[in-house]
Coordinates of N, CA and C in Angstrom, one line a residue:
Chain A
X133 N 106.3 87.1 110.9 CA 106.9 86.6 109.7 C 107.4 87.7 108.8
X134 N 108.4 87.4 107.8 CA 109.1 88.6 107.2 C 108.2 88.6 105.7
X135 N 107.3 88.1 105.5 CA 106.7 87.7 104.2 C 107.3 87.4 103.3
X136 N 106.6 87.6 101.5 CA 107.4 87.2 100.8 C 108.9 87.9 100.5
X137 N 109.7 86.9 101.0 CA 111.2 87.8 100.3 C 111.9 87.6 98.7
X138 N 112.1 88.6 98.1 CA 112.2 88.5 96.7 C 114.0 89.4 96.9
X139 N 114.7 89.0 95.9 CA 115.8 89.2 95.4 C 116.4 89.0 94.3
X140 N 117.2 89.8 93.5 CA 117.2 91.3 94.0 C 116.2 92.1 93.7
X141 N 116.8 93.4 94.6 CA 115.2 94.6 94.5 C 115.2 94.4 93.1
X142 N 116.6 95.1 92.6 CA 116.8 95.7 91.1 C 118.1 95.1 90.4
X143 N 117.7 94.8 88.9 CA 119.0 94.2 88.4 C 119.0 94.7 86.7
X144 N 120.5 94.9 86.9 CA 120.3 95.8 85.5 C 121.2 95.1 85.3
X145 N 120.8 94.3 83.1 CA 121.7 93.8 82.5 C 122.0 94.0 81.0
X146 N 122.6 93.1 80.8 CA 123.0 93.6 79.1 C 121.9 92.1 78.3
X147 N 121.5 92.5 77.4 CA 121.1 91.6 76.8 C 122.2 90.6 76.3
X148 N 121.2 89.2 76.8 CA 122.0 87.7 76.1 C 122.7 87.6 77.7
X149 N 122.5 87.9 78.6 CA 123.4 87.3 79.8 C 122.1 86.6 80.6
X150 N 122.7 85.9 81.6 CA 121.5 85.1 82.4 C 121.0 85.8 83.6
X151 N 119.7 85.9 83.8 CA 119.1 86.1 85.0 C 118.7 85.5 86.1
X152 N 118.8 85.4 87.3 CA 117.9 84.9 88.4 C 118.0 85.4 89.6
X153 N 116.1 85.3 89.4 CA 115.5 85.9 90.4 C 115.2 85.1 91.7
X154 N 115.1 85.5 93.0 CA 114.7 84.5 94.1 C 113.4 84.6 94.3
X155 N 113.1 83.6 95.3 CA 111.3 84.2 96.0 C 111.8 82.8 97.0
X156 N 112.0 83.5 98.7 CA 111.5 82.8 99.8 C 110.2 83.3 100.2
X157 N 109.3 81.9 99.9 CA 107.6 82.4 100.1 C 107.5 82.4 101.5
X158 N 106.1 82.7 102.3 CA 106.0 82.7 103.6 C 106.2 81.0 104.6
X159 N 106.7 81.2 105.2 CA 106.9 79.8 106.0 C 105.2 79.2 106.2
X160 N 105.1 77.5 105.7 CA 103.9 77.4 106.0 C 103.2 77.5 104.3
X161 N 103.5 78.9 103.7 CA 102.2 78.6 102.4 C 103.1 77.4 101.6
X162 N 102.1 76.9 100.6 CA 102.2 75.7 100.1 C 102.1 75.8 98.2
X163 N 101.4 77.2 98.5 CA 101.6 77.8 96.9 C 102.6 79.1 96.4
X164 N 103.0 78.8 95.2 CA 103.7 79.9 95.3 C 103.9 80.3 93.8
X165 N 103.7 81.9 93.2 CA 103.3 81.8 92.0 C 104.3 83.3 91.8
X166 N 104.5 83.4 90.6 CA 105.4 84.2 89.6 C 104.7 85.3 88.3
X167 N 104.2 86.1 88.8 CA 104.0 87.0 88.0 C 104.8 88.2 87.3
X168 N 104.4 88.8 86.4 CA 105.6 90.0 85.3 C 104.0 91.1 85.1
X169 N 104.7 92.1 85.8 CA 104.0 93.2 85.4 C 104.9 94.5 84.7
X170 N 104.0 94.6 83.4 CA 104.4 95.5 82.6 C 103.1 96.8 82.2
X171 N 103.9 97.6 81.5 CA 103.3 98.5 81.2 C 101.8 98.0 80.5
X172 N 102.2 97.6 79.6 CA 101.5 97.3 78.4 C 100.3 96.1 78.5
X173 N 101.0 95.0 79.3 CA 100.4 94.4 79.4 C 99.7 93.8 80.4
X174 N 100.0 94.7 81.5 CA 99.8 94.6 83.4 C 100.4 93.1 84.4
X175 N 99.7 92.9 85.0 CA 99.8 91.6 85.7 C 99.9 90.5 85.2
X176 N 100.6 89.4 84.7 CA 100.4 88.2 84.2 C 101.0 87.1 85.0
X177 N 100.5 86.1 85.2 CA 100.7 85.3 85.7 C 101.4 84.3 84.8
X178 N 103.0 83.9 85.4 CA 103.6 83.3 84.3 C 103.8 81.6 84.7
X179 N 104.0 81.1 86.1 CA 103.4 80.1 86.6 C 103.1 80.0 88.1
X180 N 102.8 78.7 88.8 CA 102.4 78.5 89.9 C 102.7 77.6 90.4
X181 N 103.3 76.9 91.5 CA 103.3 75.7 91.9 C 102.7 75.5 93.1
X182 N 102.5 74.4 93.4 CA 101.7 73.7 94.4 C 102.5 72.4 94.9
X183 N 103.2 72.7 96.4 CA 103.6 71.7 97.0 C 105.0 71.3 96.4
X184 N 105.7 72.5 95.7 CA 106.5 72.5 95.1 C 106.4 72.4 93.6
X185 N 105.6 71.6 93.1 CA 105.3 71.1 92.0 C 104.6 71.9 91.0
X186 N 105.4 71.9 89.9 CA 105.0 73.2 88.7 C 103.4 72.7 88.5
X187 N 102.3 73.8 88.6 CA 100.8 73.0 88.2 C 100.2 73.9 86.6
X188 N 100.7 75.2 86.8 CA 100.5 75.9 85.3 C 101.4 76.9 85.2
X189 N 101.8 76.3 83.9 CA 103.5 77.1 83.5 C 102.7 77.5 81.9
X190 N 101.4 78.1 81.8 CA 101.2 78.2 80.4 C 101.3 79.7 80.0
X191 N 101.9 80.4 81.1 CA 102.0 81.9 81.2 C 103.7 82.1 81.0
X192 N 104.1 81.1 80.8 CA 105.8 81.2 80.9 C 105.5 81.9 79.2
X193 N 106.4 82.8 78.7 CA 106.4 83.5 77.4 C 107.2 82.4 76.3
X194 N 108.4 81.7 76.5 CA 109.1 80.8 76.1 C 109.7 80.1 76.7
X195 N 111.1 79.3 75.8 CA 112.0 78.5 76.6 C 112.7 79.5 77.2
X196 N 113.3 80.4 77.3 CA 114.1 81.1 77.5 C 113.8 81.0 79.1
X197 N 112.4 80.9 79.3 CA 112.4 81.5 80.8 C 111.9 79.9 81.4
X198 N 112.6 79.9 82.6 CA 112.3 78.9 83.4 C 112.3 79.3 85.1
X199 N 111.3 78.0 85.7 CA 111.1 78.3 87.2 C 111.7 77.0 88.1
X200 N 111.4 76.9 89.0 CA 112.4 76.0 89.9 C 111.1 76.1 91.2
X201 N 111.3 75.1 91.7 CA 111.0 75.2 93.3 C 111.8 74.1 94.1
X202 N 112.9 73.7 94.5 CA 113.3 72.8 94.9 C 113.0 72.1 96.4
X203 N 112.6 73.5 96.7 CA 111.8 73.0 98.7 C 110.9 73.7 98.6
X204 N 110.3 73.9 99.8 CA 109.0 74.3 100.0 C 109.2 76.1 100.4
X205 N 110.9 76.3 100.7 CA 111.2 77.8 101.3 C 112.3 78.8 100.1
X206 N 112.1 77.9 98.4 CA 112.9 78.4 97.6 C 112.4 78.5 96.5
X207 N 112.4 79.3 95.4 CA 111.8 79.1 94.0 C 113.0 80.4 93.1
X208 N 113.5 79.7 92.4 CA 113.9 80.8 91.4 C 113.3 80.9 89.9
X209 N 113.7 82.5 89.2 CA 112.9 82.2 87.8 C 113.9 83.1 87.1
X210 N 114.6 81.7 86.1 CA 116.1 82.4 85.5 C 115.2 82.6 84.0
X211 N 116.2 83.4 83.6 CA 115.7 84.1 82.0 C 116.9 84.0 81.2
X212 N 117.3 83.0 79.9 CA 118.6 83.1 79.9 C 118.1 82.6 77.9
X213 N 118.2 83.4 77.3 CA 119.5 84.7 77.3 C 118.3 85.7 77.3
X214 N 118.7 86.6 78.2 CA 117.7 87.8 78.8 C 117.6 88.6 77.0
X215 N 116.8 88.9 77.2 CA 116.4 90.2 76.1 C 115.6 91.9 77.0
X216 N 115.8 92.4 75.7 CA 115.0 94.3 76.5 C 114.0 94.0 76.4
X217 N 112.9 93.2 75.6 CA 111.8 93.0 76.3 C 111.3 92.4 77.3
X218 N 112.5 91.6 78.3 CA 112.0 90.9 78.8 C 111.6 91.9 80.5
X219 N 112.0 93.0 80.0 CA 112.2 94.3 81.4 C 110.9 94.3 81.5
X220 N 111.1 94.2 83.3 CA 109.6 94.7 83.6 C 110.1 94.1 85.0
X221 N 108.7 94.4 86.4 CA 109.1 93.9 87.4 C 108.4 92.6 87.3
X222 N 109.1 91.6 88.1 CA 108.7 90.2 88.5 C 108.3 90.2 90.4
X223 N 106.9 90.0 90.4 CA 106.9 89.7 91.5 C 106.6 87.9 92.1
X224 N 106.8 87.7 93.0 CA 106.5 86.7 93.6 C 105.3 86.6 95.0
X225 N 104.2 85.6 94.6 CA 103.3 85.4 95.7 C 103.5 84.5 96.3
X226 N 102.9 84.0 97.2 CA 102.6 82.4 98.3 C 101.2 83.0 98.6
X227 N 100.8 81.5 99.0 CA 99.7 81.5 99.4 C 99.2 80.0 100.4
X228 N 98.3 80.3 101.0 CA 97.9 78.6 101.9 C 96.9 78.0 101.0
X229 N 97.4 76.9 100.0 CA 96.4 76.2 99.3 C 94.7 76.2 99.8
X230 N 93.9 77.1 99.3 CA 92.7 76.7 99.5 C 92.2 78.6 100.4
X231 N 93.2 78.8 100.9 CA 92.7 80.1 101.8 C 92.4 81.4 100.7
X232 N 93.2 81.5 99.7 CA 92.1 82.2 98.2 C 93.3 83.7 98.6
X233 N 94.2 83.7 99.3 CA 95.0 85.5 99.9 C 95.9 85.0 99.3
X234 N 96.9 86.0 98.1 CA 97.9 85.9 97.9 C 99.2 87.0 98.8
X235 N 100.0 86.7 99.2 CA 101.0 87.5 99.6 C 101.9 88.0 98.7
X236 N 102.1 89.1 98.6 CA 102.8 89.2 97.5 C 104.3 89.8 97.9
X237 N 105.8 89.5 97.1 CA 106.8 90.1 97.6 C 106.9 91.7 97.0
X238 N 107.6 92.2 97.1 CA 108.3 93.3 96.9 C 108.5 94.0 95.2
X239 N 108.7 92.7 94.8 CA 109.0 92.5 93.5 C 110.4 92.5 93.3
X240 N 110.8 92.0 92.1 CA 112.3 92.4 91.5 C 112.1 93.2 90.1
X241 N 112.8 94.5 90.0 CA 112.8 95.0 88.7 C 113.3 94.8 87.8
X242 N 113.2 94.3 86.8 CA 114.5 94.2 85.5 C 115.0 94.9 84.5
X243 N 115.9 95.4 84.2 CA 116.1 95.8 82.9 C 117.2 95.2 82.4
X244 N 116.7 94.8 81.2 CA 117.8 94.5 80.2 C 118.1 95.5 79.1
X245 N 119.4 95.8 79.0 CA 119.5 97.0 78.0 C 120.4 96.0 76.7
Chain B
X201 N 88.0 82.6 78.6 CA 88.9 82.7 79.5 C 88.7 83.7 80.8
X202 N 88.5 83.4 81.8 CA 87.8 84.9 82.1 C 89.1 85.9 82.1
X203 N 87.9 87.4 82.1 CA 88.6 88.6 81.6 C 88.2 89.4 82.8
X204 N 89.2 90.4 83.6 CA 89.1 91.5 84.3 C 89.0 92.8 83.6
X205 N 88.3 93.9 83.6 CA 88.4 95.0 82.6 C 87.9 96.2 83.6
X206 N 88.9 97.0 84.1 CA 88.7 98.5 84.7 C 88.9 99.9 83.7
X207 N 87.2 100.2 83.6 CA 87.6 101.6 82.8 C 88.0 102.7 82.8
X208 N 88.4 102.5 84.1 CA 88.9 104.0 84.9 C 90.7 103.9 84.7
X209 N 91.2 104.3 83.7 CA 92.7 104.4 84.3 C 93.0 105.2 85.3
X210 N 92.5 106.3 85.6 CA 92.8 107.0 86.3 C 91.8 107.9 87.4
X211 N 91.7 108.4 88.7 CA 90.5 108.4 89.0 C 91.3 109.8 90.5
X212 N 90.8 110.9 90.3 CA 90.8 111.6 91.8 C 89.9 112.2 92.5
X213 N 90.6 112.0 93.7 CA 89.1 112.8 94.8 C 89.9 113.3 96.1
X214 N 89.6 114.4 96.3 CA 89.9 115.4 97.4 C 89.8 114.5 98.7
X215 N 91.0 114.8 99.7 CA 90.8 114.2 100.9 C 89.4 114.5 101.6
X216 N 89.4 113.2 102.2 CA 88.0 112.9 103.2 C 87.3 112.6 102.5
X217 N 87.2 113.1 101.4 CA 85.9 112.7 100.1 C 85.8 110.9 99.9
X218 N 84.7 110.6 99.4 CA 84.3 109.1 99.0 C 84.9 108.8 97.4
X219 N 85.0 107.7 97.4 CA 85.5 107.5 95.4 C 85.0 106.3 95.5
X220 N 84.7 106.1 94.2 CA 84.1 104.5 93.8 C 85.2 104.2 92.3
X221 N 85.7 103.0 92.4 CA 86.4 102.4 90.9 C 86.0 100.8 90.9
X222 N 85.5 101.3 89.4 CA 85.3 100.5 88.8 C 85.6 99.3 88.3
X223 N 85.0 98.0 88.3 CA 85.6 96.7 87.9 C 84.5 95.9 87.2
X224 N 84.9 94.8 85.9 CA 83.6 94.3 85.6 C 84.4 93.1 85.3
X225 N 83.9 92.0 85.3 CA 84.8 90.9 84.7 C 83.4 90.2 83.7
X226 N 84.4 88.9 83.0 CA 83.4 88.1 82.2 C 83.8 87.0 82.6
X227 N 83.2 86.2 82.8 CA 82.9 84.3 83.4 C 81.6 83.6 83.3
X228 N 81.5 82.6 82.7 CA 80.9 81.8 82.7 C 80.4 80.6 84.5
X229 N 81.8 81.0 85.7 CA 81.1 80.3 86.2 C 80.2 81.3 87.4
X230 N 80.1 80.3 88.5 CA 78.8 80.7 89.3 C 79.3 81.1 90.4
X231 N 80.5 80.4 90.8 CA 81.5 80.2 92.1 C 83.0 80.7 91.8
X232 N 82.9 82.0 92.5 CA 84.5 82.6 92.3 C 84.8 83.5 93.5
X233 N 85.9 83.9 93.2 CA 86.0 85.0 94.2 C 86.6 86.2 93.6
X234 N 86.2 87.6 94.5 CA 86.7 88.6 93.5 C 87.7 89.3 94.6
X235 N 88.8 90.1 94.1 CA 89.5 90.9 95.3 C 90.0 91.9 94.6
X236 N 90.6 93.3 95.7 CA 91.1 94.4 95.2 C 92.3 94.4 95.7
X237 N 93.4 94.7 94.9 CA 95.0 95.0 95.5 C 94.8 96.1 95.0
X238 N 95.5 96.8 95.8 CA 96.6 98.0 96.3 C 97.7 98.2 96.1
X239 N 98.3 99.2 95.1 CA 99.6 98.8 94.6 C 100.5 100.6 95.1
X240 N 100.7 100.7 96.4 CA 101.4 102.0 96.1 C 102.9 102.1 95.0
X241 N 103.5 103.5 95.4 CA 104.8 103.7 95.1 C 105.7 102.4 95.2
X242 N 105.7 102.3 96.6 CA 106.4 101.2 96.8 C 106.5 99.8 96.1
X243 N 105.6 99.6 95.7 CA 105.1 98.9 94.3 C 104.6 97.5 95.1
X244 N 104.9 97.4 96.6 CA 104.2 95.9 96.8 C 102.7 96.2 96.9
X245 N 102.5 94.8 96.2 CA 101.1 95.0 96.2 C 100.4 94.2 97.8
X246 N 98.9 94.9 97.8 CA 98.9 94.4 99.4 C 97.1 94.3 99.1
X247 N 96.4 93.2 100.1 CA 95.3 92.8 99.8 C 94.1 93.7 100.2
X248 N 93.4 94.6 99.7 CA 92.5 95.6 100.2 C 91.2 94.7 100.5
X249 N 90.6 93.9 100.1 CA 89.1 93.6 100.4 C 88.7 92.3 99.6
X250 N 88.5 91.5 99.6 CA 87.6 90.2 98.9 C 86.3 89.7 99.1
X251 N 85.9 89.0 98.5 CA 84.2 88.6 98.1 C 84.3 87.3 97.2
X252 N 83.3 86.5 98.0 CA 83.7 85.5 97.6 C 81.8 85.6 96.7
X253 N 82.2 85.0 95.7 CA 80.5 85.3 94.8 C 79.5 84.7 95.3
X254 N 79.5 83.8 96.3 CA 78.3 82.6 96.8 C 77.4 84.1 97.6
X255 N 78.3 84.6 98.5 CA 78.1 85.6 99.5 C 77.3 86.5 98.8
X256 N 75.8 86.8 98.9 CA 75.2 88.5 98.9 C 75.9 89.7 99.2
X257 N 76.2 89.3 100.5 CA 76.9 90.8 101.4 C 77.7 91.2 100.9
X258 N 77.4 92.7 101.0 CA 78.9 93.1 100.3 C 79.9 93.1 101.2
X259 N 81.4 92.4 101.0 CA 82.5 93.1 102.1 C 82.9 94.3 102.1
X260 N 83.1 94.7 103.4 CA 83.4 95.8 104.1 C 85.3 95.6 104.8
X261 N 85.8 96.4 104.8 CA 86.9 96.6 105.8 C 87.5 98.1 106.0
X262 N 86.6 98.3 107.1 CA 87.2 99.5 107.5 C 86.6 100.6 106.5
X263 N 87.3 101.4 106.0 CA 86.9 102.4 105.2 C 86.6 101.9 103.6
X264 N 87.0 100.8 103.4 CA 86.7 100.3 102.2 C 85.6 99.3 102.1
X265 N 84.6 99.4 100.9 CA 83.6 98.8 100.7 C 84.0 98.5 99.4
X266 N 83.0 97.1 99.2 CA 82.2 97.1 97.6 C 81.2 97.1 97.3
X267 N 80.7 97.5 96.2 CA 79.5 97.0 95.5 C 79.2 95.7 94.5
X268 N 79.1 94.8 95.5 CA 78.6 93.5 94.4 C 77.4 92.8 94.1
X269 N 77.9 93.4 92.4 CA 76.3 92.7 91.1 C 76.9 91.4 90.4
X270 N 76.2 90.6 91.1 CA 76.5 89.5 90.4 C 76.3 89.5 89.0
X271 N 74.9 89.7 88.8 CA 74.3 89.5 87.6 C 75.0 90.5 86.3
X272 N 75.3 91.9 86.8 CA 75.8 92.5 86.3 C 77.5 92.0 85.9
X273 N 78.0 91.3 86.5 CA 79.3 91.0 87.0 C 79.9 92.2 87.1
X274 N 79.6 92.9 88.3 CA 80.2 94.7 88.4 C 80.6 94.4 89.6
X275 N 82.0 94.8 89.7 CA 82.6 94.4 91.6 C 83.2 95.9 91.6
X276 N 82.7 96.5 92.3 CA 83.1 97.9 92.4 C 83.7 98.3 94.1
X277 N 84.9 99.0 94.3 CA 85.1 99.5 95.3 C 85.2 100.6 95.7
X278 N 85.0 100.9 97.0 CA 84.5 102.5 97.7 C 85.5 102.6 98.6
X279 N 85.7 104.4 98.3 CA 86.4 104.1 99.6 C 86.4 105.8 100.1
X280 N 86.0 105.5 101.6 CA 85.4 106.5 102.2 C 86.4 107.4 103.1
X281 N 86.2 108.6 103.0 CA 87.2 109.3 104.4 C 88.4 109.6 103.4
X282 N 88.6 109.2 102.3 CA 90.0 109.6 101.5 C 91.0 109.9 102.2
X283 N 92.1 109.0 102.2 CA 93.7 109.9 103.1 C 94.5 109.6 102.1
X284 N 95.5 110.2 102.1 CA 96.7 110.6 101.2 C 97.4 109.6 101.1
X285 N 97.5 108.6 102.4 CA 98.3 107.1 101.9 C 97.1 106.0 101.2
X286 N 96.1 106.8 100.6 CA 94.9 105.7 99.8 C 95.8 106.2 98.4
X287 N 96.7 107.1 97.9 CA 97.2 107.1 96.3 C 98.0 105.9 96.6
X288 N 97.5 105.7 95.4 CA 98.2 104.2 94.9 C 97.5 103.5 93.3
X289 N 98.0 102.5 92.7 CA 97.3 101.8 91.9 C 96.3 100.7 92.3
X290 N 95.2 100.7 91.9 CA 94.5 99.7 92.4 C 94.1 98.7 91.3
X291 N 94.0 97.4 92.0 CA 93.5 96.3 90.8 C 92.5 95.3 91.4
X292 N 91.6 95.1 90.5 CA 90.5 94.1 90.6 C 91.4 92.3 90.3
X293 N 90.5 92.1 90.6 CA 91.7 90.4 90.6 C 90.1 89.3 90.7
X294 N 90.3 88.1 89.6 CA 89.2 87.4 89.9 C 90.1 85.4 90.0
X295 N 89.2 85.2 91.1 CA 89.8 83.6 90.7 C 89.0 82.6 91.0
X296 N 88.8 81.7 90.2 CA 87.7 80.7 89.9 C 88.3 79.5 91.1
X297 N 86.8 79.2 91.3 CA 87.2 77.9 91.7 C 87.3 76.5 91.6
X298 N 87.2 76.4 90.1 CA 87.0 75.2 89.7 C 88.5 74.7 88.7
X299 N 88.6 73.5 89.6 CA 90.0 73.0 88.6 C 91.0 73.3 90.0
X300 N 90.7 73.4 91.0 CA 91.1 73.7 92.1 C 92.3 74.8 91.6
X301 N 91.9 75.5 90.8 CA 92.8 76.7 90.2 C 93.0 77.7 91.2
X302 N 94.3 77.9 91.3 CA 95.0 79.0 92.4 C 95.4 80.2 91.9
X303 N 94.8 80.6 90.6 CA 94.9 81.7 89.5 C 94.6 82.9 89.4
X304 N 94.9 84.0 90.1 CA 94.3 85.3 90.0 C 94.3 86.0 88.3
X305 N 93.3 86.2 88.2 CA 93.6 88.1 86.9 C 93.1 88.3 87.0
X306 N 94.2 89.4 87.1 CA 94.1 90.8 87.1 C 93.6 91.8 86.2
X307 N 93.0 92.9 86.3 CA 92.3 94.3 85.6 C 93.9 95.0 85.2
X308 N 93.6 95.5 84.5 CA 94.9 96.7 83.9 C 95.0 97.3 85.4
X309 N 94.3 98.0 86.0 CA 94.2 98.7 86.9 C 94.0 99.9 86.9
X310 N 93.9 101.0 88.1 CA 93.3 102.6 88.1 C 94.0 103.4 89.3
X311 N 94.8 104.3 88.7 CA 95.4 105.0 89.5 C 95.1 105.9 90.4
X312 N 94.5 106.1 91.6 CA 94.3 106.8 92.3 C 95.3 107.8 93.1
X313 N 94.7 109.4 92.8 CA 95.5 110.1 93.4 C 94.1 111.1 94.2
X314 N 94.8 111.3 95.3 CA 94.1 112.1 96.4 C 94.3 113.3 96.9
X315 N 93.6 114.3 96.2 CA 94.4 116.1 96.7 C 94.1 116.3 97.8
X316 N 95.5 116.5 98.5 CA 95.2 117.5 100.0 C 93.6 118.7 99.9

């Protein structure tokens, strides 16, 4: 398996334009969750779904940012209108409901200037 | 809410040498699990070791160990033999199992660097 794949590596924007990120989780896991690690504030967990289905979106920062899962092999998480704080990397996990191992992708970096 | 908290931001030890970093969390429950990622340069993070709290034993893999105090809530990891691809960031990660919650947090983390 190619694990989590995340796109793009890196994406450099101007503030006020739209962002999105991918995450094809591992074939098979059934969870799949969205984290932003920053300097300041490290790892945060911004949501999660289960079986596609959003289960805790209370890490999402605002409306600005939204997530998607439409199948079981797709999730994006657009940021629109991006701001410079919103820079930082976003990574993406999956997991097999119940087996407690996240996989984690590569991440995608952001800056918004 | 529970809380992860590593006081070590930063931590070195000469190749082959042993190192221990530190982790302590705060929870109210009884039933969790705890784990260490591994964050090199490359920035994916990758799963080093887990412990699920029911379990006494400490887990083991390979060159890495922990130390787990329940009572303390101290989850500490070792890691023996030191090699040069062990620099990296490391993070404590805790997740409950109640609420059938699929939720890790994470510690700030502790940077490990390894002198030749």
């Amino acid at each position: 398996d190619a694990g989590v794949i995340q796109s793009p590596r890196h994406e450099v924007t101007e503030m006020g334009q739209e962002v999105t990120l991918r995450c094809k989780p591992i074939s098979g896991h059934n969870s799949l969750f969205w984290y932003r690690q920053t300097m300041m504030r490290g790892l945060e967990l911004l949501i999660y779904f289960n079986n596609n289905v959003p289960i805790d979106d209370s890490g999402m920062p605002e409306d600005r940012f939204s997530a998607k899962m439409p199948n079981a092999s797709f999730s994006t998480l657009k940021i629109q209108p991006s701001e410079p704080r919103d820079s930082a990397v976003y990574f993406c996990a999956s997991s097999l409901w119940g087996y407690n191992v996240l996989t984690f992708g590569a991440g995608s970096r952001l800056t918004v200037l | 809410a529970q809380t992860v908290t590593q006081s070590q931001p930063e931590m070195s030890v000469q190749e082959a040498e042993t190192v221990t970093l530190s982790c302590t969390y705060d929870t109210s429950e009884s039933d969790y699990y705890l784990f260490w990622y591994k964050q090199p340069p490359s920035r994916q993070m990758i799963l080093v070791i887990r412990q699920e709290a029911y379990k006494q034993q400490n887990a083991t893999e390979n060159r890495f160990s922990v130390n787990f105090q329940k009572a303390a809530k101290s989850f500490s990891l070792k890691i023996s033999d030191s090699q040069l691809g062990d620099a990296a960031m490391y993070f404590c990660a805790y997740r409950s199992t109640q609420g059938g919650s699929e939720k890790l947090v994470f510690g700030k983390g502790t940077k490990l660097t390894v002198n030749p």
